[in-house]
């Protein structure tokens, strides 16, 4: 059960990454969906577990070029106080073969995570896009959600 909760919080990537009502500073937003491919839970010590995972998914947007598929990987750290924090990376490509990568995280107790681009080719080259993501539905294996942010 704890593993499902941690993987659900991942938002399947985060994605993988990427809310219906954008925040005033947002100029881009969309949806994401991720399916967990693998996960390994390690009991580190009393009350400490680390779950490493890989997910495959998509990001879509009507107002930015962030429309692509790819993979995300990361970890979820559960501490003895019951809190979970997460971090990871994603890499996706669009229909034309342009690719982008991002780093993402979710602080313990937070409802929304953060993301920022770490690299890109073609359409995404030199961009410094960043923002938030929030899962809206999950079943322990698949997660879908909304994302928004500031896109160049």
PDB file of C-alpha atoms in Angstrom:
ATOM      1  CA  UNK A   1       0.000   0.000   0.000  1.00  0.00           C
ATOM      2  CA  UNK A   2       2.788   2.437   0.880  1.00  0.00           C
ATOM      3  CA  UNK A   3       4.413   1.725  -2.498  1.00  0.00           C
ATOM      4  CA  UNK A   4       1.152   2.500  -4.313  1.00  0.00           C
ATOM      5  CA  UNK A   5       0.841   5.767  -2.421  1.00  0.00           C
ATOM      6  CA  UNK A   6       4.401   6.760  -3.299  1.00  0.00           C
ATOM      7  CA  UNK A   7       4.001   5.829  -6.954  1.00  0.00           C
ATOM      8  CA  UNK A   8       0.647   7.577  -7.131  1.00  0.00           C
ATOM      9  CA  UNK A   9       2.182  10.734  -5.776  1.00  0.00           C
ATOM     10  CA  UNK A  10       4.691  10.550  -8.578  1.00  0.00           C
ATOM     11  CA  UNK A  11       2.000  11.630 -10.927  1.00  0.00           C
ATOM     12  CA  UNK A  12       3.400   9.056 -13.273  1.00  0.00           C
ATOM     13  CA  UNK A  13       5.871  11.333 -14.306  1.00  0.00           C
ATOM     14  CA  UNK A  14       5.889  13.356 -13.820  1.00  0.00           C
ATOM     15  CA  UNK A  15       6.205  13.947 -15.842  1.00  0.00           C
ATOM     16  CA  UNK A  16       6.450  13.413 -16.308  1.00  0.00           C
ATOM     17  CA  UNK A  17       4.963  16.432 -15.361  1.00  0.00           C
ATOM     18  CA  UNK A  18       3.395  18.607 -16.341  1.00  0.00           C
ATOM     19  CA  UNK A  19      -4.313  22.147 -13.145  1.00  0.00           C
ATOM     20  CA  UNK A  20      -7.189  23.044 -15.023  1.00  0.00           C
ATOM     21  CA  UNK A  21      -7.122  26.664 -13.869  1.00  0.00           C
ATOM     22  CA  UNK A  22      -3.700  28.099 -14.597  1.00  0.00           C
ATOM     23  CA  UNK A  23      -2.005  30.378 -12.106  1.00  0.00           C
ATOM     24  CA  UNK A  24      -1.811  33.992 -13.280  1.00  0.00           C
ATOM     25  CA  UNK A  25       1.888  33.749 -14.195  1.00  0.00           C
ATOM     26  CA  UNK A  26       1.320  30.612 -16.296  1.00  0.00           C
ATOM     27  CA  UNK A  27       1.461  31.029 -20.055  1.00  0.00           C
ATOM     28  CA  UNK A  28       1.414  27.306 -20.830  1.00  0.00           C
ATOM     29  CA  UNK A  29      -0.446  24.324 -19.427  1.00  0.00           C
ATOM     30  CA  UNK A  30      -1.555  20.845 -20.303  1.00  0.00           C
ATOM     31  CA  UNK A  31      -2.031  17.287 -19.160  1.00  0.00           C
ATOM     32  CA  UNK A  32       0.185  14.302 -18.480  1.00  0.00           C
ATOM     33  CA  UNK A  33      -0.272  10.576 -18.105  1.00  0.00           C
ATOM     34  CA  UNK A  34       2.250   7.977 -16.969  1.00  0.00           C
ATOM     35  CA  UNK A  35       2.274   4.215 -16.495  1.00  0.00           C
ATOM     36  CA  UNK A  36       4.779   2.660 -14.106  1.00  0.00           C
ATOM     37  CA  UNK A  37       6.994   0.136 -15.865  1.00  0.00           C
ATOM     38  CA  UNK A  38       9.065  -0.933 -12.880  1.00  0.00           C
ATOM     39  CA  UNK A  39       9.495  -0.123  -9.209  1.00  0.00           C
ATOM     40  CA  UNK A  40      11.743  -1.433  -6.490  1.00  0.00           C
ATOM     41  CA  UNK A  41      11.176  -0.729  -2.800  1.00  0.00           C
ATOM     42  CA  UNK A  42      14.196  -0.801  -0.494  1.00  0.00           C
ATOM     43  CA  UNK A  43      13.734  -0.838   3.278  1.00  0.00           C
ATOM     44  CA  UNK A  44      16.691   1.275   4.348  1.00  0.00           C
ATOM     45  CA  UNK A  45      16.051   1.324   8.072  1.00  0.00           C
ATOM     46  CA  UNK A  46      13.291   1.662  10.640  1.00  0.00           C
ATOM     47  CA  UNK A  47      10.596   3.618   8.842  1.00  0.00           C
ATOM     48  CA  UNK A  48      12.819   4.678   5.958  1.00  0.00           C
ATOM     49  CA  UNK A  49      12.060   3.293   2.513  1.00  0.00           C
ATOM     50  CA  UNK A  50      13.280   4.357  -0.899  1.00  0.00           C
ATOM     51  CA  UNK A  51      11.305   3.398  -3.997  1.00  0.00           C
ATOM     52  CA  UNK A  52      13.068   3.683  -7.353  1.00  0.00           C
ATOM     53  CA  UNK A  53      10.785   3.680 -10.406  1.00  0.00           C
ATOM     54  CA  UNK A  54      10.595   4.040 -14.168  1.00  0.00           C
ATOM     55  CA  UNK A  55       7.454   5.180 -16.000  1.00  0.00           C
ATOM     56  CA  UNK A  56       6.446   5.664 -19.623  1.00  0.00           C
ATOM     57  CA  UNK A  57       4.016   8.402 -20.556  1.00  0.00           C
ATOM     58  CA  UNK A  58       2.960  11.504 -22.424  1.00  0.00           C
ATOM     59  CA  UNK A  59       2.603  15.242 -21.999  1.00  0.00           C
ATOM     60  CA  UNK A  60       0.108  17.297 -24.032  1.00  0.00           C
ATOM     61  CA  UNK A  61      -0.605  21.008 -24.383  1.00  0.00           C
ATOM     62  CA  UNK A  62      -2.873  23.209 -26.535  1.00  0.00           C
ATOM     63  CA  UNK A  63      -0.772  26.344 -25.984  1.00  0.00           C
ATOM     64  CA  UNK A  64       2.865  25.171 -26.048  1.00  0.00           C
ATOM     65  CA  UNK A  65       5.030  22.728 -28.009  1.00  0.00           C
ATOM     66  CA  UNK A  66       5.120  20.308 -25.034  1.00  0.00           C
ATOM     67  CA  UNK A  67       3.406  17.423 -26.839  1.00  0.00           C
ATOM     68  CA  UNK A  68       5.398  14.241 -26.675  1.00  0.00           C
ATOM     69  CA  UNK A  69       6.054  10.787 -25.317  1.00  0.00           C
ATOM     70  CA  UNK A  70       8.942   9.332 -23.365  1.00  0.00           C
ATOM     71  CA  UNK A  71      10.156   8.022 -20.048  1.00  0.00           C
ATOM     72  CA  UNK A  72      10.669   9.258 -16.515  1.00  0.00           C
ATOM     73  CA  UNK A  73      12.663   7.838 -13.651  1.00  0.00           C
ATOM     74  CA  UNK A  74      12.996   8.804 -10.060  1.00  0.00           C
ATOM     75  CA  UNK A  75      12.675   7.950  -6.436  1.00  0.00           C
ATOM     76  CA  UNK A  76      10.287   8.373  -3.537  1.00  0.00           C
ATOM     77  CA  UNK A  77      11.702   8.633  -0.020  1.00  0.00           C
ATOM     78  CA  UNK A  78       9.362   7.757   2.864  1.00  0.00           C
ATOM     79  CA  UNK A  79      10.506   8.833   6.324  1.00  0.00           C
ATOM     80  CA  UNK A  80       9.480   7.523   9.763  1.00  0.00           C
ATOM     81  CA  UNK A  81       7.037  10.437  10.225  1.00  0.00           C
ATOM     82  CA  UNK A  82       5.013   9.116   7.251  1.00  0.00           C
ATOM     83  CA  UNK A  83       6.037  11.892   4.871  1.00  0.00           C
ATOM     84  CA  UNK A  84       7.062  11.190   1.293  1.00  0.00           C
ATOM     85  CA  UNK A  85       9.209  13.369  -0.963  1.00  0.00           C
ATOM     86  CA  UNK A  86      10.007  12.620  -4.562  1.00  0.00           C
ATOM     87  CA  UNK A  87      12.420  13.646  -7.299  1.00  0.00           C
ATOM     88  CA  UNK A  88      13.249  12.544 -10.807  1.00  0.00           C
ATOM     89  CA  UNK A  89      13.907  13.306 -14.443  1.00  0.00           C
ATOM     90  CA  UNK A  90      11.957  12.863 -17.674  1.00  0.00           C
ATOM     91  CA  UNK A  91      12.918  12.868 -21.347  1.00  0.00           C
ATOM     92  CA  UNK A  92      10.344  13.080 -24.161  1.00  0.00           C
ATOM     93  CA  UNK A  93      10.237  13.645 -27.899  1.00  0.00           C
ATOM     94  CA  UNK A  94       7.626  15.197 -30.151  1.00  0.00           C
ATOM     95  CA  UNK A  95       6.296  13.954 -33.511  1.00  0.00           C
ATOM     96  CA  UNK A  96       9.143  15.708 -35.350  1.00  0.00           C
ATOM     97  CA  UNK A  97      11.873  14.111 -33.212  1.00  0.00           C
ATOM     98  CA  UNK A  98      12.635  17.232 -31.145  1.00  0.00           C
ATOM     99  CA  UNK A  99      13.299  16.247 -27.554  1.00  0.00           C
ATOM    100  CA  UNK A 100      13.273  17.854 -24.127  1.00  0.00           C
ATOM    101  CA  UNK A 101      14.263  16.775 -20.645  1.00  0.00           C
ATOM    102  CA  UNK A 102      13.192  18.077 -17.283  1.00  0.00           C
ATOM    103  CA  UNK A 103      13.874  17.665 -13.612  1.00  0.00           C
ATOM    104  CA  UNK A 104      10.962  17.483 -11.202  1.00  0.00           C
ATOM    105  CA  UNK A 105      10.199  17.116  -7.510  1.00  0.00           C
ATOM    106  CA  UNK A 106       7.472  16.914  -4.918  1.00  0.00           C
ATOM    107  CA  UNK A 107       8.172  18.176  -1.414  1.00  0.00           C
ATOM    108  CA  UNK A 108       6.863  16.229   1.592  1.00  0.00           C
ATOM    109  CA  UNK A 109       3.188  17.058   2.214  1.00  0.00           C
ATOM    110  CA  UNK A 110       2.806  19.156  -0.964  1.00  0.00           C
ATOM    111  CA  UNK A 111      -0.180  18.759  -3.324  1.00  0.00           C
ATOM    112  CA  UNK A 112       1.725  20.185  -6.292  1.00  0.00           C
ATOM    113  CA  UNK A 113       5.189  19.421  -7.522  1.00  0.00           C
ATOM    114  CA  UNK A 114       7.631  21.548  -9.523  1.00  0.00           C
ATOM    115  CA  UNK A 115       9.434  20.982 -12.840  1.00  0.00           C
ATOM    116  CA  UNK A 116      12.095  22.757 -14.893  1.00  0.00           C
ATOM    117  CA  UNK A 117      13.589  21.985 -18.277  1.00  0.00           C
ATOM    118  CA  UNK A 118      17.159  20.785 -18.229  1.00  0.00           C
ATOM    119  CA  UNK A 119      17.789  20.499 -21.959  1.00  0.00           C
ATOM    120  CA  UNK A 120      16.274  20.277 -25.410  1.00  0.00           C
ATOM    121  CA  UNK A 121      16.797  19.966 -29.147  1.00  0.00           C
ATOM    122  CA  UNK A 122      15.108  21.698 -32.091  1.00  0.00           C
ATOM    123  CA  UNK A 123      12.005  23.559 -30.855  1.00  0.00           C
ATOM    124  CA  UNK A 124      13.139  23.071 -27.256  1.00  0.00           C
ATOM    125  CA  UNK A 125      16.795  24.118 -27.611  1.00  0.00           C
ATOM    126  CA  UNK A 126      17.865  26.824 -25.166  1.00  0.00           C
ATOM    127  CA  UNK A 127      14.489  27.005 -23.384  1.00  0.00           C
ATOM    128  CA  UNK A 128      14.311  27.587 -19.628  1.00  0.00           C
ATOM    129  CA  UNK A 129      10.663  26.523 -19.147  1.00  0.00           C
ATOM    130  CA  UNK A 130       9.496  25.696 -15.617  1.00  0.00           C
ATOM    131  CA  UNK A 131       6.346  25.283 -13.584  1.00  0.00           C
ATOM    132  CA  UNK A 132       4.185  22.988 -11.469  1.00  0.00           C
ATOM    133  CA  UNK A 133       2.398  19.644 -11.840  1.00  0.00           C
ATOM    134  CA  UNK A 134      -0.434  18.009  -9.923  1.00  0.00           C
ATOM    135  CA  UNK A 135      -1.817  14.464 -10.113  1.00  0.00           C
ATOM    136  CA  UNK A 136      -5.642  14.274 -10.379  1.00  0.00           C
ATOM    137  CA  UNK A 137      -6.323  10.525 -10.708  1.00  0.00           C
ATOM    138  CA  UNK A 138      -4.333   7.352 -10.093  1.00  0.00           C
ATOM    139  CA  UNK A 139      -4.735   3.668  -9.439  1.00  0.00           C
ATOM    140  CA  UNK A 140      -1.285   2.684  -8.175  1.00  0.00           C
ATOM    141  CA  UNK A 141       0.036   1.897 -11.670  1.00  0.00           C
ATOM    142  CA  UNK A 142      -1.240   4.748 -13.882  1.00  0.00           C
ATOM    143  CA  UNK A 143      -1.337   8.431 -13.007  1.00  0.00           C
ATOM    144  CA  UNK A 144      -2.797  11.376 -14.867  1.00  0.00           C
ATOM    145  CA  UNK A 145      -2.759  15.044 -14.029  1.00  0.00           C
ATOM    146  CA  UNK A 146      -2.363  18.674 -15.038  1.00  0.00           C
ATOM    147  CA  UNK A 147       0.699  20.867 -15.419  1.00  0.00           C
ATOM    148  CA  UNK A 148       1.340  24.561 -15.977  1.00  0.00           C
ATOM    149  CA  UNK A 149       4.120  27.040 -16.000  1.00  0.00           C
ATOM    150  CA  UNK A 150       6.138  29.685 -17.767  1.00  0.00           C
ATOM    151  CA  UNK A 151       7.166  28.622 -21.276  1.00  0.00           C
ATOM    152  CA  UNK A 152       9.308  30.635 -23.682  1.00  0.00           C
TER     153      UNK A 152
END
